[in-house]
Short mmCIF file of the C-alpha atoms (twelve columns), coordinates in Angstrom:
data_MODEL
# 
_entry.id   MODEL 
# 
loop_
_atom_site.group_PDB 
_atom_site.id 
_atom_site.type_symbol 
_atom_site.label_atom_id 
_atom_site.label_alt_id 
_atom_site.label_comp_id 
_atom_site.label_asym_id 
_atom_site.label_seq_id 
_atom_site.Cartn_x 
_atom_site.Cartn_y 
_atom_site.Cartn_z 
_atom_site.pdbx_PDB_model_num 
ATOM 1   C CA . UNK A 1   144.896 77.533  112.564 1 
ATOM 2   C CA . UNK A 2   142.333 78.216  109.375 1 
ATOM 3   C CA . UNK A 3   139.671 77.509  111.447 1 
ATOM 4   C CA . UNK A 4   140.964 81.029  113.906 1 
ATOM 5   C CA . UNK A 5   140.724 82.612  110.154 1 
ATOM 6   C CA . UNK A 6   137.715 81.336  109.200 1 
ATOM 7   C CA . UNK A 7   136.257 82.411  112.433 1 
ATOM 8   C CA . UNK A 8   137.579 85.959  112.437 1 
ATOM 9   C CA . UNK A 9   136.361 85.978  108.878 1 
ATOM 10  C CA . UNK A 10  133.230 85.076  109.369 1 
ATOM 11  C CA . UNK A 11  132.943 87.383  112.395 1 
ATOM 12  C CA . UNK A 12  134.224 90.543  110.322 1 
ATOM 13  C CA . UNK A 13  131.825 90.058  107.496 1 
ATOM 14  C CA . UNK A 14  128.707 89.230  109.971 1 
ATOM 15  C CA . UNK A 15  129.472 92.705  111.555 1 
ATOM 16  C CA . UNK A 16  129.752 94.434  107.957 1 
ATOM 17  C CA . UNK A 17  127.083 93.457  107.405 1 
ATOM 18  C CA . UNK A 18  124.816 94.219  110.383 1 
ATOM 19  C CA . UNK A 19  126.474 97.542  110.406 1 
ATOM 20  C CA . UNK A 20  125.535 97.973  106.529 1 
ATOM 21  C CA . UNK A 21  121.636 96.740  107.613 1 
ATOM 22  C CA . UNK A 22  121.655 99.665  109.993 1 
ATOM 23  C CA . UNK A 23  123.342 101.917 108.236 1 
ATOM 24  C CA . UNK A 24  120.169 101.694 105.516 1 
ATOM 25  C CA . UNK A 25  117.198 101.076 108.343 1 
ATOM 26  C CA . UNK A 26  118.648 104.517 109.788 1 
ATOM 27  C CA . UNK A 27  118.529 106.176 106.236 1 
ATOM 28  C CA . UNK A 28  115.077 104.854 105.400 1 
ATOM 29  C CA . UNK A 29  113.452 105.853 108.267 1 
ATOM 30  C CA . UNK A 30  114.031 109.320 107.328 1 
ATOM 31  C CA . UNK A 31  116.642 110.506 109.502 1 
ATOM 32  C CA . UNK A 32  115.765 113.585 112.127 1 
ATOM 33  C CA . UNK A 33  113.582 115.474 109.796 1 
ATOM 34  C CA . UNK A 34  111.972 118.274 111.606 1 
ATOM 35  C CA . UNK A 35  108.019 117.592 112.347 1 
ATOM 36  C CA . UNK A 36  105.528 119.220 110.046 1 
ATOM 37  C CA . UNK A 37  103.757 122.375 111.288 1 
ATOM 38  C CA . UNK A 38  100.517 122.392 112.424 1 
ATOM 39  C CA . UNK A 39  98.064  123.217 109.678 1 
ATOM 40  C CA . UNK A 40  96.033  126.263 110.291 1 
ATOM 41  C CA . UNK A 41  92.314  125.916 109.938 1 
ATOM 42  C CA . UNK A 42  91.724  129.974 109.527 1 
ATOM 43  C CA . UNK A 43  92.466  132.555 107.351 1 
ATOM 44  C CA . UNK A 44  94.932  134.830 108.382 1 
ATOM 45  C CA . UNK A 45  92.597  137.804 109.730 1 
ATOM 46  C CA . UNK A 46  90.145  136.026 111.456 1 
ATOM 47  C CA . UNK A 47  93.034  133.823 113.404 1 
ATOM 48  C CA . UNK A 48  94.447  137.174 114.608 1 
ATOM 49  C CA . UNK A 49  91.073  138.446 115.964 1 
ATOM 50  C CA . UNK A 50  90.855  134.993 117.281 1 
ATOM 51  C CA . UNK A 51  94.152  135.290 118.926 1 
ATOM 52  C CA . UNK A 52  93.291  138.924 120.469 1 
ATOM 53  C CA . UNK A 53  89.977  137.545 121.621 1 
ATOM 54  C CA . UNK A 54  91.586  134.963 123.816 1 
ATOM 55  C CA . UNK A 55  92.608  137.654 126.471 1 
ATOM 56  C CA . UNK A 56  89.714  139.671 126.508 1 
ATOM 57  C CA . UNK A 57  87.451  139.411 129.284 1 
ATOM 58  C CA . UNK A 58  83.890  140.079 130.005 1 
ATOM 59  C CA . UNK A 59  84.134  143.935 130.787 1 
ATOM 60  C CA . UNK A 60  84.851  144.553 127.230 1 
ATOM 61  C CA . UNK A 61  81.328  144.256 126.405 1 
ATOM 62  C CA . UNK A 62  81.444  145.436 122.444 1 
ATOM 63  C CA . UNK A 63  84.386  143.402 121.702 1 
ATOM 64  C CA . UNK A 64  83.441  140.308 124.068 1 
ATOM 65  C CA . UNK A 65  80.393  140.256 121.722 1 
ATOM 66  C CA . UNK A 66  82.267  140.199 118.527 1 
ATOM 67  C CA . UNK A 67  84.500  137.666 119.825 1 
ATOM 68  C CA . UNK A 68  81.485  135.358 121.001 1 
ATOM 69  C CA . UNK A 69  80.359  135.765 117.719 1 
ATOM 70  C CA . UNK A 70  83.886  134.858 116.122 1 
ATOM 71  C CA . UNK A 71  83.827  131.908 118.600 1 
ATOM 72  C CA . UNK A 72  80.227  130.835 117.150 1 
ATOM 73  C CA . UNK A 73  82.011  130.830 113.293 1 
ATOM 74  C CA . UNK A 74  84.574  128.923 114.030 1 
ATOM 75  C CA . UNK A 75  82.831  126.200 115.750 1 
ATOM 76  C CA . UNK A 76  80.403  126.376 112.953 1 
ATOM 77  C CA . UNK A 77  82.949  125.960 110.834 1 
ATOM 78  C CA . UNK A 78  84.993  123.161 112.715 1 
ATOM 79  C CA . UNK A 79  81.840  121.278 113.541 1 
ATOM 80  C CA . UNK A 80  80.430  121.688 109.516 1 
ATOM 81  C CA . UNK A 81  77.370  122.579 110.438 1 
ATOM 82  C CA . UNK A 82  75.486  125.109 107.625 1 
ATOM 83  C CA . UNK A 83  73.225  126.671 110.575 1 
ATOM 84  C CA . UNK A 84  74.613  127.489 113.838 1 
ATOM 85  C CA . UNK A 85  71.793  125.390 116.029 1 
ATOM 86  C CA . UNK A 86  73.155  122.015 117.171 1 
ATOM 87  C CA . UNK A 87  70.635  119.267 117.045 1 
ATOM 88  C CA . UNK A 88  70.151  115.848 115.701 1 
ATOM 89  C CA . UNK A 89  71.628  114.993 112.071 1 
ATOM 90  C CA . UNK A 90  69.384  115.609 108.987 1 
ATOM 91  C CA . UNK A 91  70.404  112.046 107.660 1 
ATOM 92  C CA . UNK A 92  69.172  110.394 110.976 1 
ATOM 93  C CA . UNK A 93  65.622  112.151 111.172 1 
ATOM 94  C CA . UNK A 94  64.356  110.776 108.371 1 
ATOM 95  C CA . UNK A 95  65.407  107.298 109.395 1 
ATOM 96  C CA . UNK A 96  62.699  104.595 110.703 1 
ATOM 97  C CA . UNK A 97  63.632  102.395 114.020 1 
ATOM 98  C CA . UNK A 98  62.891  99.086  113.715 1 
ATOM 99  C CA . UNK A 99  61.730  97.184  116.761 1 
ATOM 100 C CA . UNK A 100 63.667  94.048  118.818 1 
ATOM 101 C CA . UNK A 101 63.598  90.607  117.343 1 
ATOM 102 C CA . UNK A 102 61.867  89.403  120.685 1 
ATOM 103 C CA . UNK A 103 61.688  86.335  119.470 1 
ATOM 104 C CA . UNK A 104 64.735  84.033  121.194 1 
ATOM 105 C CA . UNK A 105 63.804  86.421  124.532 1 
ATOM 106 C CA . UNK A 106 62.021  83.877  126.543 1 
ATOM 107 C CA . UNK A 107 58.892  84.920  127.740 1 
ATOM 108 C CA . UNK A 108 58.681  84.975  131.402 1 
ATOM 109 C CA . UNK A 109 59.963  82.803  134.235 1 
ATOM 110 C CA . UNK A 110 60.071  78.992  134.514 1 
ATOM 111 C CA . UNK A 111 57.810  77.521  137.408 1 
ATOM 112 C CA . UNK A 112 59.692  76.387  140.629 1 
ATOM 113 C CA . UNK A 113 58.079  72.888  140.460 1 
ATOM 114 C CA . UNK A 114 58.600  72.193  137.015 1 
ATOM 115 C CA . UNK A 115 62.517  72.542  137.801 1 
ATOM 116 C CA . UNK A 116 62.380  70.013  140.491 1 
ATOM 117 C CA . UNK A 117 63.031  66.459  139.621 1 
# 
């Protein structure tokens, strides 16, 4: 009979304590806390132009050229480029390419007759 005890015991406490494991896995994990908002990347004018541009169309011609030129900005910007051109990286140009080890690379093809035993 003690061992029926000792098992229901045993089994009471093991469930404690998985249910006391859980219990702080759920409340370190941070529960259901709402994701963070996306982090705007313009100020607050220049996102509402931004916003307006994005239904205009191409027979608007004087504000379809303000908004291409909004569009230009913020890529600039995004991109962190201090000129508008795209082209190679300053840091790069002034770098020197070094040729190929050829060394190891052997040079040419072995003879037919020389494989042959």
């Amino acid at each position: 009979m003690t061992d029926v005890r000792a098992f229901k015991a045993l089994s009471l406490l093991s469930t404690i304590g998985v249910l006391v494991v859980t219990a702080c896995t759920i409340q370190l994990r941070g529960g259901n806390d709402p994701a963070p908002q996306k982090a705007e990347y313009t100020t607050g004018a220049t996102s509402a132009e931004l916003m307006r541009c994005r239904s205009i169309t191409s027979e608007e011609a004087a504000d379809y050229q303000h908004c291409k030129q909004l569009w230009a900005e913020s890529r600039r910007r995004f991109f962190g480029r201090k000129d508008g051109v795209a082209g190679h990286d300053e840091a790069a140009a002034g770098l020197v390419s070094v040729p190929k080890d050829q060394s190891r690379i052997p040079q040419g093809y072995p003879k037919p007759e020389a494989i042959k035993p």
